[in-house]
Amino acid sequence: MDSLNEVLEKILQEHTGKQAGQQPKEQKQYECQKCKDTGFVEKVDEKGYPISIRCDCYKIRLAKKIMDQSGISTEFRKKTFDNFQTLQDKQLVNAKRKAMQYVEGFRQTENTRYNSILFCGQVGAGKTHLGTAICGTLMKERIAVMYMAYRNAVTKLKQTITDEEGYSKEINLYTSARVLYIDDLLKGRLTEADVNILYEIVNYRYMNNMPMIVSTEKSPAELVDFDEAIGSRLIEMCRGNIIQLSGKGLNYRLYGNGGVSGG
Ligand SMILES: [Zn+2]
């Protein structure tokens, strides 16, 4: 299987019409021929004035950069649907089927109220594997997914909170992404600032019907208990796609490493 980086390179190349061996030498230095790597293209607005708009390559490039920084690129290679082991466990079989159905139906549900998916369960239950497999598959279909490592992202946002421009640039990564993957939602100690930041992201995406893929150790009830406004919005958006991996003795990582029973 191609690594995520190779996949993204291919996307960028196809997207920008770059074909190996067919370009004059002086054009080869740009990754994107359309904008010559400036990230902007010139257009004319409805009144006939020239304007600069973001090139289509921008979101793909940005998603790639964030994933490279987060180290998740390696995970995409490792965690696919093909190598998710269900171990004939009914819960895991269903979880995998749901995840694959979500990807198949993505383009139909994308702009609807119920366009998101939630994986709940303990560490090692397989939720991150399935969430990552969904993201990897969407990326291959040229759907830019922004990865948000919940704890790190919120910490970084809090550090920029007094810098209005910096904060809005940073939070915009998560509000404006076509698809947002929130990994390990509500992990760690929570402050009021965490809640406010999370609400800002979730509410924006809720209001605009923008899909989220969420993994968390909390149960749906715990999400609502934690904060009703955030929890209820998430649960509404994930209707029909809430997957709980919490059965007794279900420890995917232990099983996967050679059949040691989780109890
Ligand atoms: Zn471009």
GROMACS .gro file of C-alpha atoms and ligand atoms in nm:
model
  264
    1MET     CA    1   0.000   0.000   0.000
    2ASP     CA    2   0.113   0.353  -0.079
    3SER     CA    3   0.216   0.569   0.209
    4LEU     CA    4   0.001   0.869   0.279
    5ASN     CA    5   0.271   1.096   0.150
    6GLU     CA    6   0.286   0.914  -0.182
    7VAL     CA    7  -0.090   0.930  -0.207
    8LEU     CA    8  -0.088   1.302  -0.137
    9GLU     CA    9   0.190   1.363  -0.386
   10LYS     CA   10  -0.015   1.183  -0.649
   11ILE     CA   11  -0.319   1.388  -0.565
   12LEU     CA   12  -0.124   1.710  -0.591
   13GLN     CA   13   0.026   1.604  -0.921
   14GLU     CA   14  -0.303   1.495  -1.076
   15HIS     CA   15  -0.478   1.792  -0.935
   16THR     CA   16  -0.237   2.036  -1.091
   17GLY     CA   17  -0.213   1.852  -1.420
   18LYS     CA   18   0.153   1.774  -1.374
   19GLN     CA   19   0.256   1.474  -1.577
   20ALA     CA   20   0.597   1.321  -1.537
   21GLY     CA   21   0.826   1.375  -1.829
   22GLN     CA   22   0.594   1.608  -2.016
   23GLN     CA   23   0.683   1.937  -1.862
   24PRO     CA   24   0.937   2.183  -1.993
   25LYS     CA   25   1.229   2.202  -1.753
   26GLU     CA   26   1.152   2.545  -1.610
   27GLN     CA   27   0.805   2.433  -1.493
   28LYS     CA   28   0.923   2.137  -1.292
   29GLN     CA   29   1.027   2.338  -0.991
   30TYR     CA   30   0.663   2.393  -0.880
   31GLU     CA   31   0.458   2.137  -0.693
   32CYS     CA   32   0.141   2.310  -0.811
   33GLN     CA   33   0.151   2.452  -1.163
   34LYS     CA   34  -0.186   2.617  -1.118
   35CYS     CA   35  -0.069   2.862  -0.850
   36LYS     CA   36   0.308   2.815  -0.884
   37ASP     CA   37   0.312   2.722  -0.514
   38THR     CA   38   0.189   3.062  -0.405
   39GLY     CA   39  -0.137   2.909  -0.276
   40PHE     CA   40  -0.336   3.176  -0.458
   41VAL     CA   41  -0.483   3.205  -0.808
   42GLU     CA   42  -0.609   3.517  -0.986
   43LYS     CA   43  -0.979   3.537  -1.067
   44VAL     CA   44  -1.219   3.808  -1.177
   45ASP     CA   45  -1.511   3.885  -0.948
   46GLU     CA   46  -1.870   3.949  -1.061
   47LYS     CA   47  -1.795   4.319  -1.110
   48GLY     CA   48  -1.495   4.246  -1.325
   49TYR     CA   49  -1.228   4.328  -1.068
   50PRO     CA   50  -0.926   4.099  -1.036
   51ILE     CA   51  -0.914   3.908  -0.706
   52SER     CA   52  -0.685   3.651  -0.550
   53ILE     CA   53  -0.844   3.334  -0.417
   54ARG     CA   54  -0.702   3.028  -0.244
   55CYS     CA   55  -0.581   2.764  -0.487
   56ASP     CA   56  -0.746   2.420  -0.458
   57CYS     CA   57  -0.412   2.272  -0.359
   58TYR     CA   58  -0.411   2.472  -0.035
   59LYS     CA   59  -0.630   2.247   0.181
   60ILE     CA   60  -0.462   1.929   0.069
   61ARG     CA   61  -0.121   2.083   0.136
   62LEU     CA   62  -0.227   2.210   0.477
   63ALA     CA   63  -0.375   1.875   0.582
   64LYS     CA   64  -0.057   1.703   0.472
   65LYS     CA   65   0.159   1.943   0.671
   66ILE     CA   66  -0.043   1.897   0.990
   67MET     CA   67  -0.034   1.522   0.955
   68ASP     CA   68   0.339   1.521   0.897
   69GLN     CA   69   0.388   1.729   1.210
   70SER     CA   70   0.161   1.506   1.416
   71GLY     CA   71   0.339   1.192   1.305
   72ILE     CA   72   0.011   1.037   1.200
   73SER     CA   73   0.134   0.976   0.845
   74THR     CA   74   0.300   0.660   0.974
   75GLU     CA   75  -0.026   0.548   1.137
   76PHE     CA   76  -0.209   0.572   0.806
   77ARG     CA   77   0.027   0.316   0.662
   78LYS     CA   78  -0.027   0.083   0.954
   79LYS     CA   79  -0.398   0.120   1.027
   80THR     CA   80  -0.616   0.026   0.732
   81PHE     CA   81  -0.947  -0.158   0.697
   82ASP     CA   82  -0.756  -0.451   0.547
   83ASN     CA   83  -0.549  -0.512   0.857
   84PHE     CA   84  -0.820  -0.443   1.117
   85GLN     CA   85  -0.869  -0.778   1.284
   86THR     CA   86  -1.223  -0.850   1.392
   87LEU     CA   87  -1.125  -1.182   1.558
   88GLN     CA   88  -1.479  -1.303   1.484
   89ASP     CA   89  -1.595  -1.076   1.763
   90LYS     CA   90  -1.947  -0.957   1.680
   91GLN     CA   91  -1.883  -0.610   1.817
   92LEU     CA   92  -1.567  -0.563   1.611
   93VAL     CA   93  -1.726  -0.707   1.298
   94ASN     CA   94  -2.013  -0.459   1.330
   95ALA     CA   95  -1.778  -0.170   1.408
   96LYS     CA   96  -1.571  -0.238   1.098
   97ARG     CA   97  -1.882  -0.271   0.880
   98LYS     CA   98  -2.021   0.058   1.012
   99ALA     CA   99  -1.691   0.235   0.949
  100MET     CA  100  -1.672   0.106   0.592
  101GLN     CA  101  -2.034   0.198   0.525
  102TYR     CA  102  -1.964   0.547   0.651
  103VAL     CA  103  -1.687   0.592   0.395
  104GLU     CA  104  -1.899   0.446   0.114
  105GLY     CA  105  -2.187   0.680   0.189
  106PHE     CA  106  -1.970   0.981   0.269
  107ARG     CA  107  -2.042   1.189  -0.040
  108GLN     CA  108  -2.418   1.139  -0.003
  109THR     CA  109  -2.431   1.236   0.364
  110GLU     CA  110  -2.152   1.496   0.371
  111ASN     CA  111  -2.370   1.807   0.376
  112THR     CA  112  -2.652   1.666   0.586
  113ARG     CA  113  -2.719   1.688   0.960
  114TYR     CA  114  -2.612   1.325   1.018
  115ASN     CA  115  -2.273   1.323   0.852
  116SER     CA  116  -2.038   1.227   1.135
  117ILE     CA  117  -1.917   0.917   1.316
  118LEU     CA  118  -1.826   0.853   1.680
  119PHE     CA  119  -1.610   0.575   1.823
  120CYS     CA  120  -1.633   0.527   2.198
  121GLY     CA  121  -1.437   0.279   2.401
  122GLN     CA  122  -1.140   0.196   2.614
  123VAL     CA  123  -0.777   0.225   2.508
  124GLY     CA  124  -0.685  -0.056   2.274
  125ALA     CA  125  -1.044  -0.133   2.174
  126GLY     CA  126  -0.973  -0.051   1.809
  127LYS     CA  127  -1.141   0.288   1.782
  128THR     CA  128  -0.833   0.479   1.669
  129HIS     CA  129  -0.757   0.208   1.414
  130LEU     CA  130  -1.101   0.243   1.255
  131GLY     CA  131  -1.099   0.623   1.274
  132THR     CA  132  -0.759   0.633   1.108
  133ALA     CA  133  -0.867   0.384   0.841
  134ILE     CA  134  -1.164   0.608   0.755
  135CYS     CA  135  -0.939   0.913   0.724
  136GLY     CA  136  -0.683   0.731   0.512
  137THR     CA  137  -0.954   0.609   0.275
  138LEU     CA  138  -1.114   0.955   0.245
  139MET     CA  139  -0.774   1.114   0.176
  140LYS     CA  140  -0.719   0.865  -0.104
  141GLU     CA  141  -1.047   0.982  -0.252
  142ARG     CA  142  -0.910   1.339  -0.242
  143ILE     CA  143  -1.121   1.447   0.050
  144ALA     CA  144  -0.898   1.656   0.278
  145VAL     CA  145  -0.920   1.545   0.641
  146MET     CA  146  -0.774   1.765   0.913
  147TYR     CA  147  -0.625   1.569   1.200
  148MET     CA  148  -0.675   1.710   1.548
  149ALA     CA  149  -0.488   1.541   1.830
  150TYR     CA  150  -0.733   1.671   2.087
  151ARG     CA  151  -0.503   1.728   2.386
  152ASN     CA  152  -0.218   1.891   2.192
  153ALA     CA  153  -0.448   2.099   1.974
  154VAL     CA  154  -0.638   2.246   2.270
  155THR     CA  155  -0.315   2.318   2.457
  156LYS     CA  156  -0.177   2.503   2.154
  157LEU     CA  157  -0.500   2.698   2.111
  158LYS     CA  158  -0.492   2.807   2.475
  159GLN     CA  159  -0.138   2.935   2.430
  160THR     CA  160  -0.251   3.163   2.148
  161ILE     CA  161  -0.573   3.278   2.315
  162THR     CA  162  -0.446   3.632   2.388
  163ASP     CA  163  -0.320   3.674   2.031
  164GLU     CA  164  -0.640   3.730   1.838
  165GLU     CA  165  -0.492   3.681   1.493
  166GLY     CA  166  -0.287   3.377   1.590
  167TYR     CA  167  -0.581   3.216   1.767
  168SER     CA  168  -0.821   3.268   1.483
  169LYS     CA  169  -0.568   3.128   1.236
  170GLU     CA  170  -0.515   2.823   1.455
  171ILE     CA  171  -0.881   2.748   1.529
  172ASN     CA  172  -0.967   2.804   1.166
  173LEU     CA  173  -0.768   2.488   1.086
  174TYR     CA  174  -1.031   2.288   1.269
  175THR     CA  175  -1.347   2.486   1.197
  176SER     CA  176  -1.292   2.522   0.824
  177ALA     CA  177  -1.161   2.174   0.740
  178ARG     CA  178  -1.379   1.975   0.503
  179VAL     CA  179  -1.357   1.680   0.743
  180LEU     CA  180  -1.222   1.699   1.098
  181TYR     CA  181  -1.082   1.396   1.278
  182ILE     CA  182  -1.077   1.457   1.655
  183ASP     CA  183  -0.863   1.191   1.815
  184ASP     CA  184  -0.903   1.114   2.186
  185LEU     CA  185  -1.166   1.376   2.258
  186LEU     CA  186  -1.176   1.489   2.625
  187LYS     CA  187  -0.856   1.309   2.712
  188GLY     CA  188  -0.690   1.450   3.022
  189ARG     CA  189  -0.783   1.719   3.270
  190LEU     CA  190  -1.034   1.976   3.150
  191THR     CA  191  -1.059   2.347   3.219
  192GLU     CA  192  -1.327   2.593   3.130
  193ALA     CA  193  -1.106   2.724   2.850
  194ASP     CA  194  -1.092   2.373   2.700
  195VAL     CA  195  -1.468   2.354   2.700
  196ASN     CA  196  -1.506   2.695   2.535
  197ILE     CA  197  -1.258   2.608   2.261
  198LEU     CA  198  -1.420   2.275   2.195
  199TYR     CA  199  -1.764   2.432   2.185
  200GLU     CA  200  -1.645   2.687   1.932
  201ILE     CA  201  -1.523   2.412   1.700
  202VAL     CA  202  -1.812   2.171   1.744
  203ASN     CA  203  -2.080   2.437   1.724
  204TYR     CA  204  -1.937   2.593   1.408
  205ARG     CA  205  -1.926   2.257   1.236
  206TYR     CA  206  -2.272   2.167   1.366
  207MET     CA  207  -2.423   2.491   1.233
  208ASN     CA  208  -2.261   2.438   0.894
  209ASN     CA  209  -2.317   2.061   0.862
  210MET     CA  210  -1.946   1.983   0.841
  211PRO     CA  211  -1.848   1.623   0.916
  212MET     CA  212  -1.642   1.502   1.209
  213ILE     CA  213  -1.483   1.171   1.290
  214VAL     CA  214  -1.441   1.142   1.665
  215SER     CA  215  -1.270   0.891   1.891
  216THR     CA  216  -1.305   0.908   2.268
  217GLU     CA  217  -1.276   0.698   2.580
  218LYS     CA  218  -1.599   0.855   2.706
  219SER     CA  219  -1.940   0.696   2.652
  220PRO     CA  220  -2.214   0.895   2.475
  221ALA     CA  221  -2.379   0.953   2.815
  222GLU     CA  222  -2.052   1.082   2.958
  223LEU     CA  223  -2.014   1.321   2.665
  224VAL     CA  224  -2.352   1.475   2.741
  225ASP     CA  225  -2.278   1.479   3.115
  226PHE     CA  226  -1.952   1.660   3.050
  227ASP     CA  227  -2.117   1.936   2.852
  228GLU     CA  228  -2.468   1.912   2.722
  229ALA     CA  229  -2.427   2.162   2.439
  230ILE     CA  230  -2.119   1.989   2.298
  231GLY     CA  231  -2.227   1.633   2.373
  232SER     CA  232  -2.577   1.664   2.232
  233ARG     CA  233  -2.453   1.827   1.910
  234LEU     CA  234  -2.194   1.556   1.854
  235ILE     CA  235  -2.443   1.281   1.923
  236GLU     CA  236  -2.698   1.433   1.690
  237MET     CA  237  -2.446   1.461   1.407
  238CYS     CA  238  -2.336   1.100   1.463
  239ARG     CA  239  -2.688   0.959   1.467
  240GLY     CA  240  -2.679   0.607   1.324
  241ASN     CA  241  -2.299   0.607   1.343
  242ILE     CA  242  -2.223   0.574   1.714
  243ILE     CA  243  -1.996   0.280   1.774
  244GLN     CA  244  -1.925   0.163   2.126
  245LEU     CA  245  -1.639  -0.076   2.179
  246SER     CA  246  -1.673  -0.160   2.543
  247GLY     CA  247  -1.744  -0.528   2.582
  248LYS     CA  248  -1.584  -0.730   2.859
  249GLY     CA  249  -1.241  -0.864   2.783
  250LEU     CA  250  -1.234  -0.671   2.460
  251ASN     CA  251  -0.882  -0.548   2.433
  252TYR     CA  252  -0.789  -0.529   2.072
  253ARG     CA  253  -0.425  -0.448   2.135
  254LEU     CA  254  -0.373  -0.745   2.364
  255TYR     CA  255  -0.545  -0.988   2.131
  256GLY     CA  256  -0.363  -0.844   1.832
  257ASN     CA  257  -0.026  -0.900   1.995
  258GLY     CA  258  -0.053  -1.273   2.015
  259GLY     CA  259  -0.373  -1.390   2.173
  260VAL     CA  260  -0.329  -1.275   2.530
  261SER     CA  261  -0.675  -1.249   2.672
  262GLY     CA  262  -0.781  -0.919   2.817
  263GLY     CA  263  -0.989  -1.101   3.079
  264ZN      ZN  264  -0.201   2.548  -0.616
   0.00000   0.00000   0.00000
